[in-house]
Amino acid sequence: MRMFDGRVLLKQVILLFWPLISTWVQGAEKIDSCQLQVLEMLSSLGSAGGKSAKPSFVSYVTPEEIKSEKEPSRKEKHPDLLPGEVVFCSASTVLKYTQDDLSQRGVFGVLLCTNFRVSFVSDEEPTEEMGQLFKNKLYGENDIPLSCVDNIYGGSEDKRKLITGGLVKNKYPSKMIIHCKDLRVFQFSLSFSKEEDAKKIFQGIVHHCLEPKSLRCLFAFSYCENTSYPEAQRKKQTVMFDSVEDWTQDMKRTKGNCRVVSENSNFELSPKLPQYFIVPKNVSDEDLTKYQGKGLPMWCWSHHSGCALFKTASIPLVQEDNVPQTYMEKMLTAVAHNHLYSVKTEDLSDTLPTVQDILLSYNKFKQFFLIDNTTEFWMSDMKWFSSLDNCGWLDIIRQCLQKAVEVVESLEKENTNVLIMEEGGSDLCCVVSSLVQLMLDPYYRTLLGFQSLVQKEWVAGGHAFLDRSNHLHLKDKVESQSPVFLLFLECVWQLQQQHGPAFQFSETYLTVLSDSVHVPVFTTFLFNNDGHRDSLLRAESPHTQRSPLNCPTVWDWSVQFDCKAQDLFTNPLYTEKPKQDTSVRKSYRPRHLRQLSLPSSAFKTPPKKGFFKDEADNLKKILGVKRLSRWMLSPSSDSPQTSSSVREFYEAWQTKPLDYHGLLLPCLDGPSIRVWMQRYLRWIHDVQILGGGPVAMLSKVSEILGEVQELQRQLDRHGCTLTSNHKGARPRAKTAAAVIAARSSVRLSSSFPFVTSRNWAFKPAIPTSLLQSLMVTGMPGNLADREDDGGPESLV
Amino acid sequence: LHYAPIATISYWLPSKTNASRESLKMEPLADCSLLPGEERIIDKDIIYICPFSGALKGKVFITNYRLYFKSADADPAVTLDVPLGAIGRVEKMGGASSRGENSYGLDITCKDMRNLRFALKQEGHSRRDIFDILFKYAFPLSHGLLLFAYLSQEKFEENGWSVYKPMEEFRRQGLPNDKWRVTFINANYELCDTYPTILVVPFKATEEDLRKVCTFRSRGRIPVLSWIHRENQAVICRCSQPLVGMSGKRNKDDERYLDLIREANGTAKLTIYDARPSVNAVANKATGGGYEGDDAYQNAELVFLDIHNIHVMRESLKKLKDIVYPNVEESHWLSSLESTHWLEHIKLVISGAIQVADKISGGNSVVVHCSDGWDRTAQLTSLAMLMLDSHYRTLRGFQVLLEKEWIGFGHKFANRIGHGDKNHADQDRSPIFVQFIDCVWQMTKQFPTAFEFNERLLVTILDHLFSCRFGTFLFNCERARDTNELRSKTVSLWSLVNSDLSFYQNPFYTPESNRVLYPVASMRHLELWVTYYIRWNPRIRQQQQSPVEQRYIELLALRDEYLKKLEELQLSDSSPNSSHLSNSSTPNAASPTQHITHLHTPF
């Protein structure tokens, strides 16, 4: 105990002085080194003491210990810290407003800022936590991971001001409002704290949430140094696309006929290119080395007909220089050679919104859900639809889906190769290519398949997660910030909403995934590309000689959720495709892909059978004249008016019986594109449907699914073999059945599982300000003022 | 006691003829037998100008009940099956002056959100024939003919007219009691000709009081009880506006009467919900109406709910039709939707009902009225009752609710819908009931396990609101129904429904008897009822069953099958001699779905 005491003391000293250190020192770099030193000190202290398998800070300073040693002090109260987590500063008697009313009620507690999160620890004893089913192991309902902080506002009584880093001097506002990227809103009053504490916590939070920092400062690094993950275990689940085998396997699965490139395994070709990738057969070794990988057609997926989808980063055209153009022609020819000498190209930069458009639109959109008070909420309710329309977010979603459908049409109906391109080749290319694969390939609609898809197209595909999220608040990266990955998840949600039973994963899974982007623990979202990750993890490794630092990926869901909570990730509506017969099984493989194509008679033959040899010259001529105009090589659709063709394609598909294990197309009509209610409305008290919402139905499905599974087990125990027919319908997926069944006495609300209804009064929300904006104008003869039934004469 | 509203009720004997379920799929007329009593009038070659798939050649049949079209060459065949009752307007288009072989057009505007266009050849006056016949049979009342409901010979196992018995319903609510009594003062419709015969009024109010109050309420529609809360005895009363007028008249009897309502459960302040916008309520003074002033009704608080009148609603739905038929507005769909105000009106109606239900839950009695108390009032009381009383969320309970609050209390169905009447521009027409059903649908959407009935019931109700096949929604009030011997001469819609209940059952229904449902009246949660308003658009995938429902039903079947198997196994375990297992062939594995509706058991 005595040894421990010394360490505790030292740590407390550091903790005590940390806020001072952090506020004194100006400039990101210095802080980094400083912070790292402290972290190192702490971790070395941890590992030096005792023989604990997992040396961690938390094992030394627990609230109980402090209590037993000294007089109980509020100041020491803090959450259970994670391995590698350090408290920077804290303030007691902070009032956290109960968000859902205007009464300015709240709870007192301690507000802390650590190297991982902003955390509020209530002074009140935690009430019966029956809603803790879906507890995130990394952060609780009153914790905000630093990267999850979106905006901080300082407020006095009636005004609020956006706080930007660097401008904070010696002042602090009486009220601090934090908007989170997962759309939670926190309001803290600092008026009851000691002035010194209030100032420190405010400055600390602003500093750590808004000021530029280096990547090493992200929590992942100190977290990973202090935890160990069995690497082998995660490997076997999601295909990570970090080896030749993974790529070869995926190409084989889709019967692709391209070439796996391993020349970049040490990032010699380009750090921006994936470690391994696939190109058309006709791309030569020499071609690989030009333009740092720009213009190189990267294989995404092969259609069963043989045609394939490729993506590329476009080469900026230099007027005088003809070299890139000939290179591009060569690459196009290589793509065309992949199947029937046909290719369509689509420059997404021309036809889809830019990453800046996406950011602007999303910034408007998210404001509708960051609700500070209910009056404001109900005020905005009347103009809800037009506001939604004006921000354009749903329209961007629609455009992405539509573009994906166009590509699907080319692959499925015309069997042409498609090359999509954009500057950089790793934003909208990722969105569109992943959507195409989700629509065409049922494998990607399974949970593991989907995760593999994200690995393939986004992580290996080099989507610049770090720059797009700008976790580091670097001033020069403000421009590159954009929620592109979220846009993709939105599109997936739309598909899932329209064709629920086709997806093995649930809406909750997508919501959680969208939140996880802002939890700076997972390597998945921390880097800009493979090369970036590799160099950093190697550099950060504690044992430089050996393997790189081992960090969890987001797919290690057990880092965040226990098994029961993970059960909520599966969709109870999903059934596996019934396998026909065990005897035919061997020749089964990707044959189902063949069956999923459209009924052959209607679409089999494209208008022209693509290009043959002698037309190749012609093709080159076209290339020479019109550089990369869209759909330039399309044999059929010359008009840019693709939307009507897409509509026909959809209509033809729609008249056929729906096969959830076949081709899926989204309906793009106005009423079909909707707002992702669970993600966006989950924290808003006034719109929770208590005891209702889709979850009311789904939980019943889960319940009965649980019963069926239990019965199956019993039958199995009896040694009863179910006929193959039954096996087909037999649910295999592990489901949330048991979980929800156990809760069935509890009334779920529409924001399940994110918010529990325990604190909510059973009082209906009555819209305020109903009539204010209701303008009934332009009525012939002013009907609004008229009597219901005739004039005065009819009144007795 | 004479409380059956009609002297003669002929009970339908269970007949051998198949109760013809409304087939949702359209079949060729040859296969789809005509309804008993339905007669073929004319058939003609015609071209249907389909807004979705272009001009289609085919044949049209017109009977005294329906217009039926089947295309000749399209594959799959396009069919139309439109009850003539759903037709609102028939117009000629083009003619001698226009060009082309098929230049003689017909434009048919339907009440169910669609328009039909046909083209005919010039020869043989084919258009004139069709037009004349359509005009005559679609608007029989304008031509001295009977509505089809009076010609129908349909027989059902169930008699829908016996679904609602006012006394039984009041007894279910625990009435009469020591505070509320049943009065037969209106047995001959002498007190109020648009009210039902049986009324519940404060125990302390004498018949004489009622007559006096009657003079001060528009059209004699005095405040009467609609619903009482079993525990706290708070009541929902409904009425029409007081006849205050410009001079601000007062009526001591009316004031005292409202106070009796308040007194009945010791409510401190009676809340009067005036459904109208306050501006309109004020304007009504000019025409002799008005609202309860503070000074006159001291123990009452008046709340305006800002719901607009029937004309506004009619125009709103018209605008909605413009943006969804034939094509869904493409650019700025949401702004277009907002500009129709349809969902905004829905929101106001629902939030009004929430306020009523909330007051009642809190133990305060309320009085609800609008101008005449048969449109907005009916919407509010019935929605509030749906929120408060789980009985009305059952299949039969919902029928009772409609019979009681809408049909019984004289929502002017005949005028609002214009059954069999050619005057399509009649200002009395308005989709108030459609709006109400939409509100119910919004509630079922928000609470998918709280209602015993499914969406199909709601659509069926709306279809037969127009069809004139059943007597249920005909005429304006009970008195008119009596005069026209409706209940003895026509069939009730509930006969159809209750003869095939499983078709209208929601498999997710979980009864929770004492639960008050508060829907969220935010635009965030209100959605356009696509499967009703846009159902004619083939791009909107019409699913017979939602995937969730389908999956649930499959699982239920699987569970029952496994249970059965397990039982067999346990049997064979206990009696090793019997060879149960090998004998029992698996009960048809092919289609669990077909069984399931019967297997449904709440658990």
Coordinates of N, CA and C in Angstrom, one line a residue, chain A residues 45-155:
Chain A
L45 N 5.2 4.4 -14.8 CA 4.9 4.2 -13.4 C 4.0 3.0 -13.3
G46 N 3.0 2.9 -14.2 CA 2.1 1.8 -14.1 C 2.8 0.5 -14.3
S47 N 3.6 0.4 -15.3 CA 4.2 -0.9 -15.6 C 5.3 -1.2 -14.5
A48 N 5.8 -0.2 -13.9 CA 6.9 -0.5 -12.9 C 6.3 -1.2 -11.7
G49 N 5.1 -0.7 -11.4 CA 4.5 -1.2 -10.1 C 3.9 -2.6 -10.3
G50 N 4.0 -3.4 -9.3 CA 3.2 -4.6 -9.3 C 3.4 -5.5 -10.5
K51 N 2.7 -6.6 -10.5 CA 2.8 -7.5 -11.6 C 1.5 -7.6 -12.4
S52 N 0.8 -6.6 -12.3 CA -0.6 -6.6 -12.9 C -0.4 -6.8 -14.4
A53 N -1.2 -7.7 -15.0 CA -1.2 -8.0 -16.4 C -1.4 -6.8 -17.3
K54 N -2.4 -6.0 -16.8 CA -2.7 -4.8 -17.6 C -2.4 -3.6 -16.7
P55 N -1.2 -3.1 -16.8 CA -0.9 -2.0 -16.0 C -1.8 -0.8 -16.5
S56 N -2.5 -0.2 -15.7 CA -3.3 0.9 -16.1 C -3.4 1.9 -15.0
F57 N -3.7 3.1 -15.4 CA -3.9 4.1 -14.4 C -5.0 3.8 -13.5
V58 N -6.1 3.3 -14.0 CA -7.3 3.2 -13.3 C -7.1 2.2 -12.1
S59 N -6.2 1.3 -12.2 CA -6.0 0.4 -11.1 C -5.4 1.0 -9.9
Y60 N -4.9 2.2 -10.0 CA -4.3 2.8 -8.8 C -5.3 3.8 -8.2
V61 N -5.8 4.6 -9.0 CA -6.7 5.6 -8.4 C -8.1 5.3 -8.6
T62 N -8.7 4.6 -7.8 CA -10.1 4.4 -7.9 C -10.8 5.3 -6.8
P63 N -12.0 5.7 -7.0 CA -12.6 6.6 -6.0 C -12.6 6.0 -4.6
E64 N -12.7 4.7 -4.5 CA -12.8 4.0 -3.2 C -11.5 4.2 -2.4
E65 N -10.4 4.1 -3.2 CA -9.1 4.2 -2.5 C -9.0 5.6 -2.0
I66 N -9.3 6.5 -2.7 CA -9.2 7.9 -2.3 C -10.0 8.1 -1.0
K67 N -11.2 7.6 -1.1 CA -12.1 7.7 0.0 C -11.5 7.2 1.3
S68 N -10.9 6.0 1.1 CA -10.3 5.4 2.3 C -9.1 6.1 2.8
E69 N -8.4 6.8 2.0 CA -7.2 7.4 2.4 C -7.5 8.8 3.0
K70 N -8.3 9.5 2.3 CA -8.5 10.9 2.8 C -10.0 11.1 3.1
E71 N -10.2 12.3 3.5 CA -11.6 12.7 3.6 C -12.2 12.7 2.2
P72 N -13.5 12.2 2.1 CA -14.1 12.2 0.8 C -14.2 13.6 0.2
S73 N -13.6 13.8 -1.0 CA -13.6 15.1 -1.6 C -14.3 15.0 -3.0
R74 N -15.1 16.0 -3.2 CA -15.8 15.9 -4.5 C -14.8 16.1 -5.7
K75 N -13.8 16.7 -5.4 CA -12.9 17.0 -6.5 C -12.3 15.8 -7.1
E76 N -12.1 14.7 -6.3 CA -11.5 13.5 -6.8 C -12.4 12.7 -7.6
K77 N -13.7 13.0 -7.6 CA -14.7 12.2 -8.2 C -14.5 12.2 -9.7
H78 N -14.3 11.0 -10.3 CA -14.2 11.0 -11.7 C -14.6 9.7 -12.2
P79 N -14.8 9.6 -13.5 CA -15.4 8.3 -14.1 C -14.3 7.3 -14.0
D80 N -14.6 6.1 -14.3 CA -13.7 5.0 -14.4 C -12.8 5.3 -15.6
L81 N -11.6 5.6 -15.4 CA -10.7 6.0 -16.5 C -10.3 4.7 -17.3
L82 N -10.1 5.0 -18.6 CA -9.7 3.9 -19.5 C -8.2 3.7 -19.3
P83 N -7.7 2.6 -19.8 CA -6.2 2.5 -19.8 C -5.6 3.6 -20.6
G84 N -4.6 4.3 -20.1 CA -4.0 5.3 -20.8 C -4.7 6.7 -20.7
E85 N -5.8 6.7 -20.0 CA -6.5 8.0 -19.9 C -6.0 8.8 -18.7
V86 N -5.9 10.1 -18.9 CA -5.4 11.0 -17.9 C -6.3 12.2 -17.7
V87 N -6.6 12.5 -16.5 CA -7.4 13.7 -16.3 C -6.6 15.0 -16.4
F88 N -7.0 15.9 -17.2 CA -6.3 17.2 -17.4 C -6.8 18.2 -16.4
C89 N -8.1 18.3 -16.3 CA -8.6 19.3 -15.4 C -10.0 19.0 -15.0
S90 N -10.4 19.6 -13.9 CA -11.8 19.3 -13.5 C -12.4 20.5 -12.7
A91 N -13.6 20.5 -12.6 CA -14.3 21.6 -11.8 C -15.5 20.9 -11.1
S92 N -15.7 21.3 -9.8 CA -16.8 20.7 -9.2 C -18.0 21.7 -9.1
T93 N -19.1 21.2 -8.6 CA -20.4 22.0 -8.6 C -20.7 22.7 -9.9
V94 N -20.5 21.9 -11.0 CA -21.0 22.3 -12.3 C -22.4 21.8 -12.4
L95 N -23.3 22.7 -13.0 CA -24.7 22.3 -13.1 C -24.9 21.8 -14.6
K96 N -25.3 20.6 -14.7 CA -25.7 20.1 -16.0 C -27.2 20.3 -16.2
Y97 N -27.6 21.0 -17.2 CA -29.0 21.3 -17.4 C -29.7 20.0 -17.9
T98 N -30.9 19.7 -17.4 CA -31.7 18.7 -18.0 C -32.1 19.2 -19.3
Q99 N -31.7 18.6 -20.4 CA -31.9 19.2 -21.7 C -33.3 19.4 -22.1
D100 N -34.2 18.5 -21.6 CA -35.5 18.5 -22.2 C -36.5 19.4 -21.6
D101 N -36.1 20.4 -20.9 CA -37.1 21.4 -20.5 C -36.5 22.8 -20.4
L102 N -37.4 23.7 -20.2 CA -36.9 25.1 -20.1 C -36.7 25.6 -18.7
S103 N -37.0 24.7 -17.8 CA -37.1 25.1 -16.4 C -35.7 25.4 -15.8
Q104 N -34.7 25.2 -16.6 CA -33.3 25.5 -16.0 C -33.0 24.5 -14.9
R105 N -33.7 23.4 -14.9 CA -33.3 22.4 -13.9 C -32.1 21.7 -14.3
G106 N -31.5 21.1 -13.3 CA -30.3 20.3 -13.7 C -29.7 19.5 -12.5
V107 N -28.6 18.9 -12.8 CA -27.9 18.2 -11.7 C -26.5 18.7 -11.5
F108 N -26.1 18.7 -10.3 CA -24.7 19.2 -10.0 C -23.8 18.0 -10.1
G109 N -22.6 18.3 -10.4 CA -21.6 17.3 -10.5 C -20.2 17.9 -10.9
V110 N -19.3 17.0 -11.2 CA -18.0 17.4 -11.5 C -17.8 17.3 -13.0
L111 N -17.2 18.3 -13.6 CA -16.9 18.3 -15.0 C -15.5 18.1 -15.2
L112 N -15.1 17.1 -16.0 CA -13.7 16.8 -16.2 C -13.3 16.8 -17.6
C113 N -12.1 17.1 -17.9 CA -11.5 16.9 -19.2 C -10.3 16.0 -19.1
T114 N -10.4 15.0 -19.9 CA -9.2 14.0 -19.9 C -8.6 14.0 -21.3
N115 N -7.7 13.2 -21.5 CA -7.1 13.1 -22.8 C -8.0 12.4 -23.8
F116 N -9.1 11.8 -23.3 CA -10.0 11.1 -24.1 C -11.4 11.8 -24.3
R117 N -11.8 12.4 -23.2 CA -13.2 12.9 -23.2 C -13.4 14.1 -22.3
V118 N -14.6 14.7 -22.5 CA -15.1 15.6 -21.5 C -16.2 14.8 -20.8
S119 N -16.1 14.8 -19.5 CA -16.9 13.9 -18.7 C -17.6 14.6 -17.6
F120 N -18.9 14.3 -17.4 CA -19.6 14.9 -16.3 C -20.0 13.8 -15.3
V121 N -19.6 14.0 -14.1 CA -19.9 12.9 -13.1 C -20.9 13.6 -12.1
S122 N -22.1 13.0 -12.1 CA -23.1 13.6 -11.2 C -22.8 13.4 -9.8
D123 N -23.2 14.4 -9.0 CA -23.0 14.2 -7.5 C -24.1 13.2 -7.0
E124 N -25.2 13.1 -7.7 CA -26.2 12.3 -7.3 C -25.8 10.8 -7.4
E125 N -26.3 10.0 -6.5 CA -26.0 8.6 -6.7 C -26.7 8.1 -7.9
P126 N -26.0 7.3 -8.8 CA -26.7 6.9 -10.0 C -27.9 6.1 -9.6
T127 N -29.0 6.4 -10.3 CA -30.3 5.7 -10.1 C -30.2 4.3 -10.7
E128 N -31.2 3.6 -10.4 CA -31.3 2.2 -11.0 C -31.1 2.2 -12.5
E129 N -30.0 1.6 -12.9 CA -29.6 1.8 -14.3 C -30.1 0.6 -15.1
M130 N -31.4 0.7 -15.3 CA -32.0 -0.5 -16.0 C -31.8 -0.2 -17.5
G131 N -31.5 1.0 -17.8 CA -31.3 1.3 -19.3 C -29.9 1.1 -19.8
Q132 N -29.1 0.4 -18.9 CA -27.7 0.3 -19.3 C -27.4 -0.9 -20.2
L133 N -28.5 -1.4 -20.8 CA -28.3 -2.5 -21.7 C -27.3 -2.2 -22.8
F134 N -27.5 -1.0 -23.4 CA -26.7 -0.6 -24.5 C -25.6 0.3 -24.2
K135 N -24.9 0.0 -23.1 CA -23.9 0.8 -22.6 C -22.6 0.7 -23.4
N136 N -22.1 1.8 -23.8 CA -20.8 1.9 -24.5 C -19.7 1.8 -23.4
K137 N -18.8 0.8 -23.6 CA -17.8 0.6 -22.6 C -16.8 1.7 -22.6
L138 N -16.7 2.5 -23.6 CA -15.6 3.5 -23.7 C -16.1 4.8 -23.1
Y139 N -17.4 5.1 -23.4 CA -17.9 6.4 -22.8 C -19.4 6.3 -22.5
G140 N -19.8 7.0 -21.5 CA -21.1 6.9 -21.0 C -22.0 8.0 -21.5
E141 N -23.2 8.1 -21.0 CA -24.1 9.1 -21.5 C -23.8 10.5 -21.2
N142 N -22.9 10.6 -20.2 CA -22.4 12.0 -19.9 C -21.0 12.3 -20.2
D143 N -20.5 11.4 -21.2 CA -19.2 11.6 -21.6 C -19.2 12.0 -23.1
I144 N -18.3 12.9 -23.5 CA -18.1 13.3 -24.9 C -16.7 13.0 -25.3
P145 N -16.4 12.1 -26.1 CA -15.0 11.9 -26.6 C -14.6 13.2 -27.2
L146 N -13.4 13.6 -27.0 CA -12.9 14.9 -27.5 C -13.2 15.1 -29.0
S147 N -13.0 14.1 -29.8 CA -13.2 14.2 -31.2 C -14.7 14.3 -31.6
C148 N -15.5 14.0 -30.6 CA -16.9 14.0 -30.9 C -17.5 15.4 -30.6
V149 N -16.7 16.3 -30.0 CA -17.2 17.7 -29.8 C -17.3 18.4 -31.2
D150 N -18.4 18.9 -31.5 CA -18.6 19.6 -32.7 C -18.3 21.1 -32.6
N151 N -19.2 21.7 -31.7 CA -19.0 23.1 -31.5 C -19.2 23.4 -30.0
I152 N -18.6 24.4 -29.6 CA -18.8 24.8 -28.2 C -19.3 26.3 -28.2
Y153 N -20.3 26.5 -27.5 CA -20.9 27.9 -27.4 C -20.8 28.4 -26.0
G154 N -20.4 29.6 -25.9 CA -20.5 30.2 -24.5 C -21.8 31.0 -24.5
G155 N -22.5 30.9 -23.4 CA -23.7 31.6 -23.3 C -23.9 32.4 -22.1

